Coordinates of C-alpha atoms and ligand atoms in Angstrom, one line a residue:
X1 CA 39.5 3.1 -29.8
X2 CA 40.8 2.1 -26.3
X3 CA 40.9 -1.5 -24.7
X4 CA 38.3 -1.4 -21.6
X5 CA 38.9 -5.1 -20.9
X6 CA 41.6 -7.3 -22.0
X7 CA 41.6 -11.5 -20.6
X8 CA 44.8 -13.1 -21.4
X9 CA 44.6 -16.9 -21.4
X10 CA 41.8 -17.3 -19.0
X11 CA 41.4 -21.0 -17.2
X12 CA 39.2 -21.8 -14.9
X13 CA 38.5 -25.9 -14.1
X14 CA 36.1 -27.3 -11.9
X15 CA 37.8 -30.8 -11.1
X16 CA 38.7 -32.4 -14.4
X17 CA 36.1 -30.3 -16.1
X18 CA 37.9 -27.1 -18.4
X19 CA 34.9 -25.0 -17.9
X20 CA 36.9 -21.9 -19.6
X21 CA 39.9 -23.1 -21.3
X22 CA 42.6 -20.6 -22.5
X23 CA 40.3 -17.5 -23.1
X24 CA 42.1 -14.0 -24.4
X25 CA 40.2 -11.4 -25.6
X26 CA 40.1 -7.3 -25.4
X27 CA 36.8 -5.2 -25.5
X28 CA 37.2 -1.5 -26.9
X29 CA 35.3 0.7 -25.2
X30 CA 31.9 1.9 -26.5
X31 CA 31.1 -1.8 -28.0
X32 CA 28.7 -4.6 -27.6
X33 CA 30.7 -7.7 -27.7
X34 CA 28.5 -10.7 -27.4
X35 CA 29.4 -14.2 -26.0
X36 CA 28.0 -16.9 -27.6
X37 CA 28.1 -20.7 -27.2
X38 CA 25.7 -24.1 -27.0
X39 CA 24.7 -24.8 -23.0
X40 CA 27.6 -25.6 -20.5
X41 CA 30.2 -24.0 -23.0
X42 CA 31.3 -21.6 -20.3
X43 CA 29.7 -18.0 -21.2
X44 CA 28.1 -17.7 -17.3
X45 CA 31.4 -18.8 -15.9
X46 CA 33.8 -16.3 -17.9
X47 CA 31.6 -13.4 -16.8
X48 CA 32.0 -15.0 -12.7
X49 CA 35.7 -14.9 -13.4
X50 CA 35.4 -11.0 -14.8
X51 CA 33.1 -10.0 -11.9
X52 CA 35.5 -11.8 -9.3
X53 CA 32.4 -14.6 -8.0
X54 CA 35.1 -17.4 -9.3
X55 CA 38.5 -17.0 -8.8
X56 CA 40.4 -17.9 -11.9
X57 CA 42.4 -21.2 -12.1
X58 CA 45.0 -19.0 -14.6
X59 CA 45.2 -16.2 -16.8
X60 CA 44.8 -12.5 -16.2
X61 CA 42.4 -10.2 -17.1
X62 CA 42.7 -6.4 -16.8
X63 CA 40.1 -3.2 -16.7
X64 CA 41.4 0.0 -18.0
X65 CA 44.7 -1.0 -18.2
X66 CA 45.0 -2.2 -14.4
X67 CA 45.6 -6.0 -13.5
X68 CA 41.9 -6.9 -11.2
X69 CA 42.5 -10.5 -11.1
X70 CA 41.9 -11.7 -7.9
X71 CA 40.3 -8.7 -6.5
X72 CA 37.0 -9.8 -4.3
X73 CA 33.6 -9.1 -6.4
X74 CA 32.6 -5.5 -4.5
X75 CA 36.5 -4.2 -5.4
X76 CA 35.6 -4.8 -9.1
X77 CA 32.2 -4.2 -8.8
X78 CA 33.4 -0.6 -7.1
X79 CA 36.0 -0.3 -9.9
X80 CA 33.0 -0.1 -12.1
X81 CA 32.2 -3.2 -13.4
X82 CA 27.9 -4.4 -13.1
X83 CA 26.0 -7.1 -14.4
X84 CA 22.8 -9.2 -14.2
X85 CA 22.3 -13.0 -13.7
X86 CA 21.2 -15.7 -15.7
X87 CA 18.4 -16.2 -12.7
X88 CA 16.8 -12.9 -12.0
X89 CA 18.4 -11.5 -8.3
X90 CA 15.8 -9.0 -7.6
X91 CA 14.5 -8.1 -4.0
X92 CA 11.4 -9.6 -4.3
X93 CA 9.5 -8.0 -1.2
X94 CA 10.8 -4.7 -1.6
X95 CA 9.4 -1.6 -4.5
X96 CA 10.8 -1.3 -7.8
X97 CA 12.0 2.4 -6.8
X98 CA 14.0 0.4 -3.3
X99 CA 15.6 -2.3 -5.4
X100 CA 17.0 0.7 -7.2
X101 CA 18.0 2.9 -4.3
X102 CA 19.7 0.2 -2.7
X103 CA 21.8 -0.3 -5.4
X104 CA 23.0 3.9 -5.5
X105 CA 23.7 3.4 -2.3
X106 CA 26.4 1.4 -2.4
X107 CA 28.0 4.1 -4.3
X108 CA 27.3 7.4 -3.0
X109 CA 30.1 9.5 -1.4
X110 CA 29.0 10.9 2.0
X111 CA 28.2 7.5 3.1
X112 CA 25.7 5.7 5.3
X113 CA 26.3 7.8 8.7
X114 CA 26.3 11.1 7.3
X115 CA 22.8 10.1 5.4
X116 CA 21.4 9.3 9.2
X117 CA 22.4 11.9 10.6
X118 CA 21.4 14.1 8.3
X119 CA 23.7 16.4 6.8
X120 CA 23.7 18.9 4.3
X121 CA 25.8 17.6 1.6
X122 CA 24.5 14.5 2.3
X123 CA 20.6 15.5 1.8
X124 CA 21.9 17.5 -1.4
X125 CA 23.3 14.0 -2.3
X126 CA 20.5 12.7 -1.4
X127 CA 18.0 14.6 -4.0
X128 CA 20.8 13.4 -6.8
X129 CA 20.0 9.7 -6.0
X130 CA 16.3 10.3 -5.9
X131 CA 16.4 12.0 -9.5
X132 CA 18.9 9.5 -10.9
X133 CA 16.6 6.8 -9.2
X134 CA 13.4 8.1 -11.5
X135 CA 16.2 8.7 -14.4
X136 CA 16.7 4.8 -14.5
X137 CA 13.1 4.1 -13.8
X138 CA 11.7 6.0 -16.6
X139 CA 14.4 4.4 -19.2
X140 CA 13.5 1.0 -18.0
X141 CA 9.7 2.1 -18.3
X142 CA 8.8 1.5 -14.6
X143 CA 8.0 4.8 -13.5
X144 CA 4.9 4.2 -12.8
X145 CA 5.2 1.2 -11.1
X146 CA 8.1 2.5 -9.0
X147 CA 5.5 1.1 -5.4
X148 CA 5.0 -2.4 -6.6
X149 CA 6.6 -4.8 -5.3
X150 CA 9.3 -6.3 -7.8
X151 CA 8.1 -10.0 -7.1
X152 CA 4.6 -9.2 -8.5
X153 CA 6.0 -7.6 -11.9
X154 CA 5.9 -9.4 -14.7
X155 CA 9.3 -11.8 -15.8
X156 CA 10.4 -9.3 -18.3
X157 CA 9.9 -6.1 -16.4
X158 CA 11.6 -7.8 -14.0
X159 CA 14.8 -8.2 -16.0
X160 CA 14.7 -4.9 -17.0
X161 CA 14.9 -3.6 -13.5
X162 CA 17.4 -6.0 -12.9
X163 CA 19.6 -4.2 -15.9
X164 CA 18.5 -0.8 -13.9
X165 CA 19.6 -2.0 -10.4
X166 CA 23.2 -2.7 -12.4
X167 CA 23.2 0.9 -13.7
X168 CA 22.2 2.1 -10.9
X169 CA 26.0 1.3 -9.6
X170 CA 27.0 3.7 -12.4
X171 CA 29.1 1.2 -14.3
X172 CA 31.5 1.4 -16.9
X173 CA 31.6 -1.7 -18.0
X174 CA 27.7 -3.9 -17.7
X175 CA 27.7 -7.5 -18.1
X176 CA 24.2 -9.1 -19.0
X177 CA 23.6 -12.5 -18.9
X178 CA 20.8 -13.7 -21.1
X179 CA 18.9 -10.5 -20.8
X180 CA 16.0 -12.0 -22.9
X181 CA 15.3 -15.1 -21.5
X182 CA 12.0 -15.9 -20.4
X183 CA 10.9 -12.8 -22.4
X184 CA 8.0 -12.8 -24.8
X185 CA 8.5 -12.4 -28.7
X186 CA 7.4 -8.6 -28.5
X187 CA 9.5 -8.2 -25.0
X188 CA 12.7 -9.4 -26.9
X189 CA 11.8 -7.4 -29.5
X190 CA 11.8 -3.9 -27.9
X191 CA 15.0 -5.0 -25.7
X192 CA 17.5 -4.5 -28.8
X193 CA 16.0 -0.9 -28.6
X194 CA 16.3 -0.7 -24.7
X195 CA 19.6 -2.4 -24.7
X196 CA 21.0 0.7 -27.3
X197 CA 19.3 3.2 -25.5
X198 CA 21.1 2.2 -22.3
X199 CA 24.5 2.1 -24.0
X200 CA 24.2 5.8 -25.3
X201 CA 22.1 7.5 -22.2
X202 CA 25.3 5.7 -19.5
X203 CA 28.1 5.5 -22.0
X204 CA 28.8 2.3 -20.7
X205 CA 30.4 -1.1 -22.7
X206 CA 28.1 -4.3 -22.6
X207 CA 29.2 -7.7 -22.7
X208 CA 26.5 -9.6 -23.6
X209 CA 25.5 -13.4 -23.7
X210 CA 22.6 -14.5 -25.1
X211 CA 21.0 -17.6 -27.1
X212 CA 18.1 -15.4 -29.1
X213 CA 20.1 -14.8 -32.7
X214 CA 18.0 -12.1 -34.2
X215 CA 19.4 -10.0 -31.0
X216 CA 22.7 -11.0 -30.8
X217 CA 23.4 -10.3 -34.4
X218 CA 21.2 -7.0 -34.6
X219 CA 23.0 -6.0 -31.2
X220 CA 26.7 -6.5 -31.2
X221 CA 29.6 -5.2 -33.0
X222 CA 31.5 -8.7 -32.1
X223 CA 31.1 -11.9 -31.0
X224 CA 33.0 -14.3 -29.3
X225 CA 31.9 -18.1 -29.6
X226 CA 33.1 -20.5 -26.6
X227 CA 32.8 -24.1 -27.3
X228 CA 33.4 -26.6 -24.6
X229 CA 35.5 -23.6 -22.8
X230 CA 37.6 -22.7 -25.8
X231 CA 37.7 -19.9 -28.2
X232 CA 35.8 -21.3 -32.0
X233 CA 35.6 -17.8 -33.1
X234 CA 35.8 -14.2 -32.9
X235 CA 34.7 -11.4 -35.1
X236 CA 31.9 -9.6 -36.3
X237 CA 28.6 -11.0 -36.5
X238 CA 28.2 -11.7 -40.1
X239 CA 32.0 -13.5 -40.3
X240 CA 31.0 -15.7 -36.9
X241 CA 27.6 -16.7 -38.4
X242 CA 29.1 -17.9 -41.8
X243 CA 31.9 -19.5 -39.8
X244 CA 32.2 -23.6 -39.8
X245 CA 33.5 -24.0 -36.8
X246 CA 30.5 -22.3 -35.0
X247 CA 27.9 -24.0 -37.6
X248 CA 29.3 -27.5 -36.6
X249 CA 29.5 -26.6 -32.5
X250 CA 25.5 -25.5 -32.7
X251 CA 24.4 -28.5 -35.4
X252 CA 26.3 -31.1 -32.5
X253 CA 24.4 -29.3 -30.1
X254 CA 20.9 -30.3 -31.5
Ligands
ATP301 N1 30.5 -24.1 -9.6 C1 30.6 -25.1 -10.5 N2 31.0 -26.3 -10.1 C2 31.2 -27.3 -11.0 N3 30.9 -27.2 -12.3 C3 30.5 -26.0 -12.7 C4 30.3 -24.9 -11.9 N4 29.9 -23.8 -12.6 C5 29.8 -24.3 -13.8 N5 30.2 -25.6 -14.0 C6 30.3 -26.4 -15.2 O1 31.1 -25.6 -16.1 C7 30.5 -25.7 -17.4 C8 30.2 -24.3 -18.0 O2 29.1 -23.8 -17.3 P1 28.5 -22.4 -17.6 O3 27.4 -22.2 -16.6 O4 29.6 -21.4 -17.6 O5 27.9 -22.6 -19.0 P2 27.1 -21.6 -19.9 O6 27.8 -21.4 -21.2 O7 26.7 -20.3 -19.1 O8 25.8 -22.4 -20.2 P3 24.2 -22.0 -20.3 O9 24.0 -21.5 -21.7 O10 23.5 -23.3 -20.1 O11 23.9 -21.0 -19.3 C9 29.3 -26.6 -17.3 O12 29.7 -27.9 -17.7 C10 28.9 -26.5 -15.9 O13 28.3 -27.7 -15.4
MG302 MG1 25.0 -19.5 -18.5

């Protein structure tokens, strides 16, 4: 099993507050590794620190054995790491099959010129998008909607196109942040199916946070708790769930 992302004593403060206090952690690659934690405990703001939106106060973190710390968020977003946001980012006023597109752009070879100009490798490039477009479409089970607007789909389709505009970058490494909320009781259910699916169809490792329990303990192969911005526990889900430290952070939190 290798290490796709190791955090060595990540810090990050806003003022006096100790948002994400001393965090270290690896991810093999392949897993599901869940972040857990009661509101403000810092889940959101580890994964800005990963992604490069907030520049760490300390620590290190590195992605396939190479130090990204301090790289701006396209570098690492290039280097192959994606995610989603806590409040949907979608193009609202353009098609489900655009929001897409837009995404594969930013990482096809020949580049924007070539496409306008119209070259061959860059119209056989082209036809690749297009098919891996409808690829991600039908997984996320918007084919046929690929003309609608993605402001009028419903909340949950629209956070699954929001997981297929990520994978759309081709990521490694995919970083959801509470993929269910807002989600109906049969939506979450079929997203512990979606959410495997997508790991085996684009091999990629998931860090995931999220507050609905049946999926994070169905879902991931560990979990890491943060508590006011420090580490309560690590481990798989049934040790974390039986764990006191975590029982008495989520009782306070009621
Ligand atoms: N840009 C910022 N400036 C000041 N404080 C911030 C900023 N971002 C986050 N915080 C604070 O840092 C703490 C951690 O916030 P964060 O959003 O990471 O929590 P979270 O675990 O994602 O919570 P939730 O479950 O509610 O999404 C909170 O107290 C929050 O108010
Ligand atoms: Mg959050």
């Amino acid at each position: 099993m290798s290490v796709i992302i190791q955090a060595d004593g990540l810090c990050r403060n806003f003022g006096g507050l100790q948002a994400v206090d001393s965090v270290s952690f690896s991810v093999n690659e392949g897993e599901i590794f869940g972040l857990i934690g009661p509101n403000g405990a810092g889940k959101t703001t580890l994964f800005n620190l990963i992604t490069g939106l907030t520049p760490v106060s300390s620590g290190s973190f590195s992605y396939q054995g190479r130090a990204i710390t301090g790289l701006p968020p396209h570098r690492i977003a290039g280097q192959g790491i994606a995610r989603t946001f806590q409040n949907i980012r979608l193009f609202k006023g353009l098609s489900v099959l655009e929001n897409v597109r837009i995404s594969q752009h930013a990482c096809t070879r020949t580049g924007l010129f070539s496409g306008i100009l119209g070259l061959p490798a860059s119209r056989r490039e082209e036809r690749e998008v297009e098919e891996k477009a409808w690829e991600i479409l039908k997984l996320i089970g918007l084919s046929g909607r690929a003309a609608e607007l993605a402001g009028n789909l419903a909340y949950g389709d629209q956070r699954r196109l929001e997981i297929g505009r990520a994978l759309a970058l081709q990521p490694k490494v995919l970083l959801l942040d509470e993929p269910a909320a807002g989600m109906n009781a049969a939506e979450k259910q079929s997203l512990t199916g979606f959410i495997r699916e997508v790991r085996e169809l684009f091999h990629v490792t998931m860090l995931l946070i999220e507050h609905h329990v049946p999926l994070v303990m169905g879902l991931c192969d560990r979990i890491l708790v943060l508590h006011f911005g420090s580490m309560i526990a690590l481990g798989d889900p049934a040790a974390v769930q039986q764990d006191q430290a975590v029982i008495e952070a989520y009782l306070g939190a009621e």
